[in-house]
Short mmCIF file of C-alpha atoms in Angstrom, two decimals:
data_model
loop_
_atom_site.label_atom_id
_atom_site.label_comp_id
_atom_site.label_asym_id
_atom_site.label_seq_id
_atom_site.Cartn_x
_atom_site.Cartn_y
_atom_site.Cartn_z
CA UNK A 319 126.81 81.87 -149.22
CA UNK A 320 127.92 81.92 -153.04
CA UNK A 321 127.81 85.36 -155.03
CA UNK A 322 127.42 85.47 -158.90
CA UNK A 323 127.45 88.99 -160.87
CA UNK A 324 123.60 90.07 -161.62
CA UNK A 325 124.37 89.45 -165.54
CA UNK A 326 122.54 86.45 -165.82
CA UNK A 327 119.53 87.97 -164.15
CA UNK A 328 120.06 90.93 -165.96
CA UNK A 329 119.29 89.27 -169.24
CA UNK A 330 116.64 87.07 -168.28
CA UNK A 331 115.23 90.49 -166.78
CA UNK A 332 115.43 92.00 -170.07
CA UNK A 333 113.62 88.68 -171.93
CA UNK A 334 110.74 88.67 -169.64
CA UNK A 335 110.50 92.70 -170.32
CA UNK A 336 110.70 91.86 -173.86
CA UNK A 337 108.16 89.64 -173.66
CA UNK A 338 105.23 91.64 -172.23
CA UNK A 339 104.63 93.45 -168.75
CA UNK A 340 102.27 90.52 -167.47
CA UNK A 341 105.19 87.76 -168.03
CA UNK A 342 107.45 90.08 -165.44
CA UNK A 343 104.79 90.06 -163.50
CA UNK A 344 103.59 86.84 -163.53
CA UNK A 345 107.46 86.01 -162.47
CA UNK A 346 108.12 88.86 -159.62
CA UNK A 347 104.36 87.72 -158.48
CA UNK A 348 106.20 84.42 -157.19
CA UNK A 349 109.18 86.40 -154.92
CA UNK A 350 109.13 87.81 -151.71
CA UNK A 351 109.25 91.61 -151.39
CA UNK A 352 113.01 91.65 -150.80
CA UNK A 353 113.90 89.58 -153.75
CA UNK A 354 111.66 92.05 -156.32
CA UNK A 355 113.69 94.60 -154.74
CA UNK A 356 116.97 93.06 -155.70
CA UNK A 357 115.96 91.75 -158.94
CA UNK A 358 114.65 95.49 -160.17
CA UNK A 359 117.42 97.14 -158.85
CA UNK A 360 120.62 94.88 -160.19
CA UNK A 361 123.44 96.22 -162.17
CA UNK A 362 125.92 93.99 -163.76
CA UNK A 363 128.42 94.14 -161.64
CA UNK A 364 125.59 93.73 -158.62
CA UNK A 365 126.30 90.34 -156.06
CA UNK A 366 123.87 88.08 -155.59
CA UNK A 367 122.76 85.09 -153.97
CA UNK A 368 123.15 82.53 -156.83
CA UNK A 369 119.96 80.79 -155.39
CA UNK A 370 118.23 83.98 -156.10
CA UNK A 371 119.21 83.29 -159.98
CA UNK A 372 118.44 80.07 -159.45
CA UNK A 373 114.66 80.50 -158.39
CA UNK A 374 114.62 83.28 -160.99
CA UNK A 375 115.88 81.00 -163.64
CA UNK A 376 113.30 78.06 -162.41
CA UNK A 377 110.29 80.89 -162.39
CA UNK A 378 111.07 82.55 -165.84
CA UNK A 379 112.38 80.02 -167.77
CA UNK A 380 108.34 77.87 -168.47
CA UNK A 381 106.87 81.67 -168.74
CA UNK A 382 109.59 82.44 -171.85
CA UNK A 383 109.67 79.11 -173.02
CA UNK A 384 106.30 77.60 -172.43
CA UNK A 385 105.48 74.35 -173.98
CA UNK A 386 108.87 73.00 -173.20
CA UNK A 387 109.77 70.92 -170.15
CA UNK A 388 111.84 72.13 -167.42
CA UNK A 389 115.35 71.19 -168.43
CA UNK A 390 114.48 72.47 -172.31
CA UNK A 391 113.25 76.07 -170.80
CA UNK A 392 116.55 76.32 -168.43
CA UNK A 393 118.67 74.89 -171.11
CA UNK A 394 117.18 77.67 -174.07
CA UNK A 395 117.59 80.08 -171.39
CA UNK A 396 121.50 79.25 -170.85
CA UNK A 397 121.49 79.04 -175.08
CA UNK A 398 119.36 82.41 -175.31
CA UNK A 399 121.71 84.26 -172.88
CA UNK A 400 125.18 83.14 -174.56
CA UNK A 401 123.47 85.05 -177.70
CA UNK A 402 122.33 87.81 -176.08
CA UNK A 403 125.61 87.91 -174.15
CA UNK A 404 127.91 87.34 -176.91
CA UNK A 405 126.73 90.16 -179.53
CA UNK A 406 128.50 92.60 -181.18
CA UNK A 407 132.07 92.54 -181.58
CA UNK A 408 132.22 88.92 -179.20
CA UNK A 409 129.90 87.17 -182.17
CA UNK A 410 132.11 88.09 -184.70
CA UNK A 411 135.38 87.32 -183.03
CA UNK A 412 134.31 83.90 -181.82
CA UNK A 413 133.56 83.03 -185.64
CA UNK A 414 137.17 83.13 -185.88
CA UNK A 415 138.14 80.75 -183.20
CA UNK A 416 137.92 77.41 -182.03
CA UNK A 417 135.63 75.84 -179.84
CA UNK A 418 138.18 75.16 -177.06
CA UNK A 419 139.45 77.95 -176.92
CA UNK A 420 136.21 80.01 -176.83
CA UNK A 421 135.58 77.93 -173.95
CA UNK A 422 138.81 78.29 -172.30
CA UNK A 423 138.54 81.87 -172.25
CA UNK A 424 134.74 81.03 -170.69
CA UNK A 425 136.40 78.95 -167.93
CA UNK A 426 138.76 81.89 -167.59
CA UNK A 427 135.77 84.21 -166.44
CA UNK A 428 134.50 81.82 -164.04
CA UNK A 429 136.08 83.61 -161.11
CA UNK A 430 135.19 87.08 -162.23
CA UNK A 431 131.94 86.35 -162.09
CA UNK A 432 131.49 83.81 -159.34
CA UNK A 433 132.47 83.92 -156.03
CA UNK A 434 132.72 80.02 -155.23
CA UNK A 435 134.59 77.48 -157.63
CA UNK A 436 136.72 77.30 -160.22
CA UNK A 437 136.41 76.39 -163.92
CA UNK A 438 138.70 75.09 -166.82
CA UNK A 439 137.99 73.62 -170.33
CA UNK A 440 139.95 71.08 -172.57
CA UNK A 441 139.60 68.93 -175.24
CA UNK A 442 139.34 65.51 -174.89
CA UNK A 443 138.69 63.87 -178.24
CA UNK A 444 138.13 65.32 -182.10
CA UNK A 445 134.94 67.12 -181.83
CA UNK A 446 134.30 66.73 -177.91
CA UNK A 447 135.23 69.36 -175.57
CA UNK A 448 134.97 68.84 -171.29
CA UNK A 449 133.79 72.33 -169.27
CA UNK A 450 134.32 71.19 -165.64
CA UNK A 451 133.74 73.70 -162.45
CA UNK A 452 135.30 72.42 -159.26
CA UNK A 453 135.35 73.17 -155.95
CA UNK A 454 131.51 74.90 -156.18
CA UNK A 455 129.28 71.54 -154.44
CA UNK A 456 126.69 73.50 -153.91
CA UNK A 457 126.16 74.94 -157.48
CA UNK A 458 122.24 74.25 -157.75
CA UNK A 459 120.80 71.95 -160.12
CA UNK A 460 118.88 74.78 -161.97
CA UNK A 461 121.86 76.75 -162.82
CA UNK A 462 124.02 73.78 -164.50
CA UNK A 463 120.96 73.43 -166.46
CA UNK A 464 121.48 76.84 -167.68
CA UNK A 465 125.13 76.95 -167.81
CA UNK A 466 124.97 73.69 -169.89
CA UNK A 467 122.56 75.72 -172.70
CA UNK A 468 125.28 78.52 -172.10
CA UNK A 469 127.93 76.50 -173.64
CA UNK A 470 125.50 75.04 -175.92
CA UNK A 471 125.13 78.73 -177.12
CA UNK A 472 128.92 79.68 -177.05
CA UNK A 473 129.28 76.27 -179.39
CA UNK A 474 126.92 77.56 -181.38
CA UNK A 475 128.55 81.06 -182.16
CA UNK A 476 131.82 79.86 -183.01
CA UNK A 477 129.86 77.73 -185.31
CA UNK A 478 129.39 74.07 -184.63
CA UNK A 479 126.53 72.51 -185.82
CA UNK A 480 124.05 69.63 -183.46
CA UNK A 481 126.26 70.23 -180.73
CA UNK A 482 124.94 68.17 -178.37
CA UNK A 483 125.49 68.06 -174.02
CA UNK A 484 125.72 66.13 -171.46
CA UNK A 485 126.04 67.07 -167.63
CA UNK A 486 127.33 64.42 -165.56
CA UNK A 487 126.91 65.21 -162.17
CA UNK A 488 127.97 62.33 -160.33
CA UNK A 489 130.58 63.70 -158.41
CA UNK A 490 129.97 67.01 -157.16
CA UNK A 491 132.61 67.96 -156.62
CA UNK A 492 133.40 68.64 -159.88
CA UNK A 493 130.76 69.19 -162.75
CA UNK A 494 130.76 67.93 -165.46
CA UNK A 495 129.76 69.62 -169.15
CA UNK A 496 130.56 67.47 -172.54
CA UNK A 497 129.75 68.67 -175.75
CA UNK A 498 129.65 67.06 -178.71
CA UNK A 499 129.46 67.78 -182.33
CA UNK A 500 129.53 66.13 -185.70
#
């Protein structure tokens, strides 16, 4: 079963608190004992299932983005969590470099974080830039969705403008993230 570090739960944790009492709830209401239990009690550095984030993505994402459709709310959520992420110190550096290589250094984490796959970025055109993740098949559909509003976030702090993705997940062996900008 693939791990992933609680950090993504953690902040989508902290945006349903932010939000009001009866969002959480309205969320945890939807889990099984066990899972509320792991979701209150997750640290950063905390393994999880990464289809526990997944269904937590899926359940929170309409409650703190309502009025969007599904791949809108887990995109904003990806976008929302680079910026929450990526404060500080991190927004101000990445003001200073390039798109690729914000992105690189992204890919770089991949394995720090995860414990299937492998990631790497490059550029494959002026103003394009490919994130792939390989060897992860069973990545679910959910969490590209958020990982593609992650990089659409990351973009976004080292200031492009209408950045724009696509996921092409034809081959799954090896996902596919192209953003675009201009």
């Amino acid at each position: 079963m693939a791990m992933t570090k609680a950090a993504g739960l953690i902040n989508t944790r902290n945006l349903l608190r932010a939000k009001g009492a009866g969002v959480e709830q309205a969320m945890l209401a939807q889990l099984t004992p066990q899972e509320v239990r792991i979701y209150q009690d997750a640290l950063p550095v905390t393994q999880l299932p990464i289809e526990l984030l997944s269904k937590v993505a899926v359940l929170s994402a309409p409650l703190l983005f309502p009025g969007q459709g599904r791949l809108e709310a887990l995109l904003s959520l990806g976008r929302v969590s680079a910026l929450s992420d990526l404060k500080g110190i991190y927004k101000i550096l990445l003001r200073f470099t390039t798109p690729e290589f914000a992105m690189k250094q992204a890919a770089r984490l991949w394995t720090t974080l995860h414990t299937q796959g492998e990631a790497r970025c490059f550029s494959d055109g002026e103003k394009r830039i490919v994130f792939e993740v390989m060897g992860y098949p069973d990545l679910p559909e959910p969490m590209r969705q958020v990982l593609g509003g992650y990089i659409l976030g990351m973009a976004e702090l080292t200031g492009i403008r209408n950045a724009r993705i696509a996921l092409q997940e034809e081959n799954p062996r090896v996902w596919r993230w192209v953003v675009t900008w201009g």
